[in-house]
């Protein structure tokens, strides 16, 4: 072979638009507008690129009209910018003389930055497969099909594929199977044991179709690791709901199930190889397959006047579904934390909870009811307690410092809830919201789900509500949105009363999920 060619990646597709062309690849796309003639120019460009063009010839031909030359320049520039062109040797992909078969060559051209180097790594690799039955046999077939040499299969539990320094482990039983992220042998085996325990898929010989899916996915992940290719879990479909949550990624585990046959990647909070803290706690901790706490959902719980969400036997409260789900998740996660730790969704939230708890019992001056009763938000939630749920409740409001106010709601001498905020209105609103939530849960038959005083506060992160910036809206429309913006300043005043609070180590799982705790 001699010479180098630039080819259009096989995954690239294009469609004409009303005024140009739309081109899309595996991970990116672009649209050019400029007239319907762009589609004709694209067809003339794409045809030779499918077979390969020497780099020096990938320019507008001499004598081309300026408008055509400009269109070609834009198309070629966009193809380069979006990594839709790949460099291969002339004669690549024919299947002879050590070349990959056409299907493997096409796959490498689609996903590899340098297909020839990736093929060389695969050709030099030697895999070891540990497993039994259809699971091990399917993994061996998939590896051989990619050009990887495979040693004799050794018997063992589950599935372990080792290629040099890279290993992948998985398992399959009953109606569920899984594949953990590539790593060192000890790490993947430890993660596989944890995932298997979490899924509890049963025992016995797995169905052949499920075993083939799991084994092929394991082979795919280890081959990508060996060849320096992106892990399959990082693939993103061009849809908003397929984009992974923000923040540092967690370990990704493929979970496959039957009826119907399906497979999806789920975040795994690994104990042996935790990732940097961050991410979205709701999506990670409450993941429906691998989360350490039950997915917080409204379910059949009543949603008026307080939004409710349950995570197992724990119920969370909020003014929106998102805030209720987050509250439920944090309450459930608290059961996994050291005793006395106050868990927040982030550092500001956790410190705010701890500082409020520290000043909860301090003496202060009684605040007259007129200072908060005229506030629509405080009045709304207090009316929910005493009118909607008809509780013979009373609220005690005390000023601990010029801008630190405590509100405590009691019923029959039993403390239902408390809050500490910068204003009497906000303190009463949070305390009454929590008390109303408790009453709502009990009316729904959930006695004991919310045992003990409930604490809600303005330190919790709140999603931006719709129309929050509209000129006709005020705090009554989207409370408690906006309190978080002044939370850190409020905490300075509370700290003057309480002193410093100490951080609490939550361990690798909760920390990697982005949670923080103080006491």
JSON list of N, CA and C in Angstrom, two decimals, residues 186-215:
[
{"chain": "A", "resi": 186, "resn": "UNK", "atom": "N", "xyz": [-9.01, -6.57, 39.32]},
{"chain": "A", "resi": 186, "resn": "UNK", "atom": "CA", "xyz": [-9.58, -6.51, 40.65]},
{"chain": "A", "resi": 186, "resn": "UNK", "atom": "C", "xyz": [-10.73, -5.52, 40.75]},
{"chain": "A", "resi": 187, "resn": "UNK", "atom": "N", "xyz": [-10.61, -4.39, 40.05]},
{"chain": "A", "resi": 187, "resn": "UNK", "atom": "CA", "xyz": [-11.66, -3.37, 40.10]},
{"chain": "A", "resi": 187, "resn": "UNK", "atom": "C", "xyz": [-12.94, -3.86, 39.44]},
{"chain": "A", "resi": 188, "resn": "UNK", "atom": "N", "xyz": [-12.82, -4.45, 38.24]},
{"chain": "A", "resi": 188, "resn": "UNK", "atom": "CA", "xyz": [-14.03, -4.87, 37.53]},
{"chain": "A", "resi": 188, "resn": "UNK", "atom": "C", "xyz": [-14.72, -6.03, 38.25]},
{"chain": "A", "resi": 189, "resn": "UNK", "atom": "N", "xyz": [-13.94, -6.92, 38.88]},
{"chain": "A", "resi": 189, "resn": "UNK", "atom": "CA", "xyz": [-14.56, -8.02, 39.61]},
{"chain": "A", "resi": 189, "resn": "UNK", "atom": "C", "xyz": [-15.30, -7.50, 40.84]},
{"chain": "A", "resi": 190, "resn": "UNK", "atom": "N", "xyz": [-14.72, -6.52, 41.54]},
{"chain": "A", "resi": 190, "resn": "UNK", "atom": "CA", "xyz": [-15.40, -5.95, 42.70]},
{"chain": "A", "resi": 190, "resn": "UNK", "atom": "C", "xyz": [-16.67, -5.22, 42.28]},
{"chain": "A", "resi": 191, "resn": "UNK", "atom": "N", "xyz": [-16.60, -4.45, 41.20]},
{"chain": "A", "resi": 191, "resn": "UNK", "atom": "CA", "xyz": [-17.80, -3.77, 40.72]},
{"chain": "A", "resi": 191, "resn": "UNK", "atom": "C", "xyz": [-18.85, -4.77, 40.27]},
{"chain": "A", "resi": 192, "resn": "UNK", "atom": "N", "xyz": [-18.42, -5.84, 39.59]},
{"chain": "A", "resi": 192, "resn": "UNK", "atom": "CA", "xyz": [-19.38, -6.84, 39.12]},
{"chain": "A", "resi": 192, "resn": "UNK", "atom": "C", "xyz": [-20.10, -7.50, 40.29]},
{"chain": "A", "resi": 193, "resn": "UNK", "atom": "N", "xyz": [-19.38, -7.77, 41.36]},
{"chain": "A", "resi": 193, "resn": "UNK", "atom": "CA", "xyz": [-20.02, -8.37, 42.53]},
{"chain": "A", "resi": 193, "resn": "UNK", "atom": "C", "xyz": [-21.05, -7.41, 43.14]},
{"chain": "A", "resi": 194, "resn": "UNK", "atom": "N", "xyz": [-20.72, -6.12, 43.20]},
{"chain": "A", "resi": 194, "resn": "UNK", "atom": "CA", "xyz": [-21.66, -5.15, 43.74]},
{"chain": "A", "resi": 194, "resn": "UNK", "atom": "C", "xyz": [-22.88, -4.97, 42.87]},
{"chain": "A", "resi": 195, "resn": "UNK", "atom": "N", "xyz": [-22.68, -4.93, 41.56]},
{"chain": "A", "resi": 195, "resn": "UNK", "atom": "CA", "xyz": [-23.80, -4.77, 40.64]},
{"chain": "A", "resi": 195, "resn": "UNK", "atom": "C", "xyz": [-24.71, -6.00, 40.70]},
{"chain": "A", "resi": 196, "resn": "UNK", "atom": "N", "xyz": [-24.11, -7.18, 40.72]},
{"chain": "A", "resi": 196, "resn": "UNK", "atom": "CA", "xyz": [-24.91, -8.41, 40.78]},
{"chain": "A", "resi": 196, "resn": "UNK", "atom": "C", "xyz": [-25.77, -8.43, 42.04]},
{"chain": "A", "resi": 197, "resn": "UNK", "atom": "N", "xyz": [-25.21, -7.99, 43.15]},
{"chain": "A", "resi": 197, "resn": "UNK", "atom": "CA", "xyz": [-25.98, -7.96, 44.40]},
{"chain": "A", "resi": 197, "resn": "UNK", "atom": "C", "xyz": [-27.12, -6.95, 44.30]},
{"chain": "A", "resi": 198, "resn": "UNK", "atom": "N", "xyz": [-26.86, -5.80, 43.66]},
{"chain": "A", "resi": 198, "resn": "UNK", "atom": "CA", "xyz": [-27.89, -4.76, 43.55]},
{"chain": "A", "resi": 198, "resn": "UNK", "atom": "C", "xyz": [-29.03, -5.23, 42.63]},
{"chain": "A", "resi": 199, "resn": "UNK", "atom": "N", "xyz": [-28.68, -5.91, 41.53]},
{"chain": "A", "resi": 199, "resn": "UNK", "atom": "CA", "xyz": [-29.71, -6.32, 40.58]},
{"chain": "A", "resi": 199, "resn": "UNK", "atom": "C", "xyz": [-30.48, -7.55, 41.04]},
{"chain": "A", "resi": 200, "resn": "UNK", "atom": "N", "xyz": [-29.80, -8.48, 41.69]},
{"chain": "A", "resi": 200, "resn": "UNK", "atom": "CA", "xyz": [-30.45, -9.70, 42.20]},
{"chain": "A", "resi": 200, "resn": "UNK", "atom": "C", "xyz": [-31.32, -10.32, 41.12]},
{"chain": "A", "resi": 201, "resn": "UNK", "atom": "N", "xyz": [-30.70, -10.68, 40.01]},
{"chain": "A", "resi": 201, "resn": "UNK", "atom": "CA", "xyz": [-31.46, -11.19, 38.87]},
{"chain": "A", "resi": 201, "resn": "UNK", "atom": "C", "xyz": [-31.82, -12.65, 38.93]},
{"chain": "A", "resi": 202, "resn": "UNK", "atom": "N", "xyz": [-31.47, -13.34, 40.00]},
{"chain": "A", "resi": 202, "resn": "UNK", "atom": "CA", "xyz": [-31.80, -14.76, 40.07]},
{"chain": "A", "resi": 202, "resn": "UNK", "atom": "C", "xyz": [-30.61, -15.61, 39.68]},
{"chain": "A", "resi": 203, "resn": "UNK", "atom": "N", "xyz": [-30.85, -16.89, 39.51]},
{"chain": "A", "resi": 203, "resn": "UNK", "atom": "CA", "xyz": [-29.77, -17.83, 39.21]},
{"chain": "A", "resi": 203, "resn": "UNK", "atom": "C", "xyz": [-30.19, -18.71, 38.03]},
{"chain": "A", "resi": 204, "resn": "UNK", "atom": "N", "xyz": [-29.26, -19.56, 37.62]},
{"chain": "A", "resi": 204, "resn": "UNK", "atom": "CA", "xyz": [-29.56, -20.48, 36.54]},
{"chain": "A", "resi": 204, "resn": "UNK", "atom": "C", "xyz": [-28.99, -20.03, 35.22]},
{"chain": "A", "resi": 205, "resn": "UNK", "atom": "N", "xyz": [-29.05, -20.90, 34.23]},
{"chain": "A", "resi": 205, "resn": "UNK", "atom": "CA", "xyz": [-28.55, -20.60, 32.88]},
{"chain": "A", "resi": 205, "resn": "UNK", "atom": "C", "xyz": [-29.36, -19.49, 32.26]},
{"chain": "A", "resi": 206, "resn": "UNK", "atom": "N", "xyz": [-28.70, -18.44, 31.78]},
{"chain": "A", "resi": 206, "resn": "UNK", "atom": "CA", "xyz": [-29.46, -17.31, 31.22]},
{"chain": "A", "resi": 206, "resn": "UNK", "atom": "C", "xyz": [-30.02, -17.66, 29.85]},
{"chain": "A", "resi": 207, "resn": "UNK", "atom": "N", "xyz": [-31.08, -17.00, 29.42]},
{"chain": "A", "resi": 207, "resn": "UNK", "atom": "CA", "xyz": [-31.59, -17.18, 28.06]},
{"chain": "A", "resi": 207, "resn": "UNK", "atom": "C", "xyz": [-30.51, -16.83, 27.04]},
{"chain": "A", "resi": 208, "resn": "UNK", "atom": "N", "xyz": [-30.45, -17.57, 25.97]},
{"chain": "A", "resi": 208, "resn": "UNK", "atom": "CA", "xyz": [-29.37, -17.40, 24.99]},
{"chain": "A", "resi": 208, "resn": "UNK", "atom": "C", "xyz": [-29.34, -15.99, 24.41]},
{"chain": "A", "resi": 209, "resn": "UNK", "atom": "N", "xyz": [-30.51, -15.43, 24.13]},
{"chain": "A", "resi": 209, "resn": "UNK", "atom": "CA", "xyz": [-30.54, -14.11, 23.51]},
{"chain": "A", "resi": 209, "resn": "UNK", "atom": "C", "xyz": [-29.99, -13.05, 24.46]},
{"chain": "A", "resi": 210, "resn": "UNK", "atom": "N", "xyz": [-30.31, -13.17, 25.75]},
{"chain": "A", "resi": 210, "resn": "UNK", "atom": "CA", "xyz": [-29.79, -12.21, 26.72]},
{"chain": "A", "resi": 210, "resn": "UNK", "atom": "C", "xyz": [-28.29, -12.40, 26.92]},
{"chain": "A", "resi": 211, "resn": "UNK", "atom": "N", "xyz": [-27.86, -13.66, 26.97]},
{"chain": "A", "resi": 211, "resn": "UNK", "atom": "CA", "xyz": [-26.43, -13.94, 27.12]},
{"chain": "A", "resi": 211, "resn": "UNK", "atom": "C", "xyz": [-25.63, -13.39, 25.94]},
{"chain": "A", "resi": 212, "resn": "UNK", "atom": "N", "xyz": [-26.17, -13.53, 24.73]},
{"chain": "A", "resi": 212, "resn": "UNK", "atom": "CA", "xyz": [-25.47, -13.03, 23.55]},
{"chain": "A", "resi": 212, "resn": "UNK", "atom": "C", "xyz": [-25.35, -11.51, 23.59]},
{"chain": "A", "resi": 213, "resn": "UNK", "atom": "N", "xyz": [-26.41, -10.84, 24.05]},
{"chain": "A", "resi": 213, "resn": "UNK", "atom": "CA", "xyz": [-26.37, -9.38, 24.15]},
{"chain": "A", "resi": 213, "resn": "UNK", "atom": "C", "xyz": [-25.32, -8.93, 25.16]},
{"chain": "A", "resi": 214, "resn": "UNK", "atom": "N", "xyz": [-25.32, -9.55, 26.35]},
{"chain": "A", "resi": 214, "resn": "UNK", "atom": "CA", "xyz": [-24.37, -9.17, 27.40]},
{"chain": "A", "resi": 214, "resn": "UNK", "atom": "C", "xyz": [-22.94, -9.46, 26.97]},
{"chain": "A", "resi": 215, "resn": "UNK", "atom": "N", "xyz": [-22.72, -10.65, 26.41]},
{"chain": "A", "resi": 215, "resn": "UNK", "atom": "CA", "xyz": [-21.36, -11.04, 26.00]},
{"chain": "A", "resi": 215, "resn": "UNK", "atom": "C", "xyz": [-20.84, -10.13, 24.89]}
]
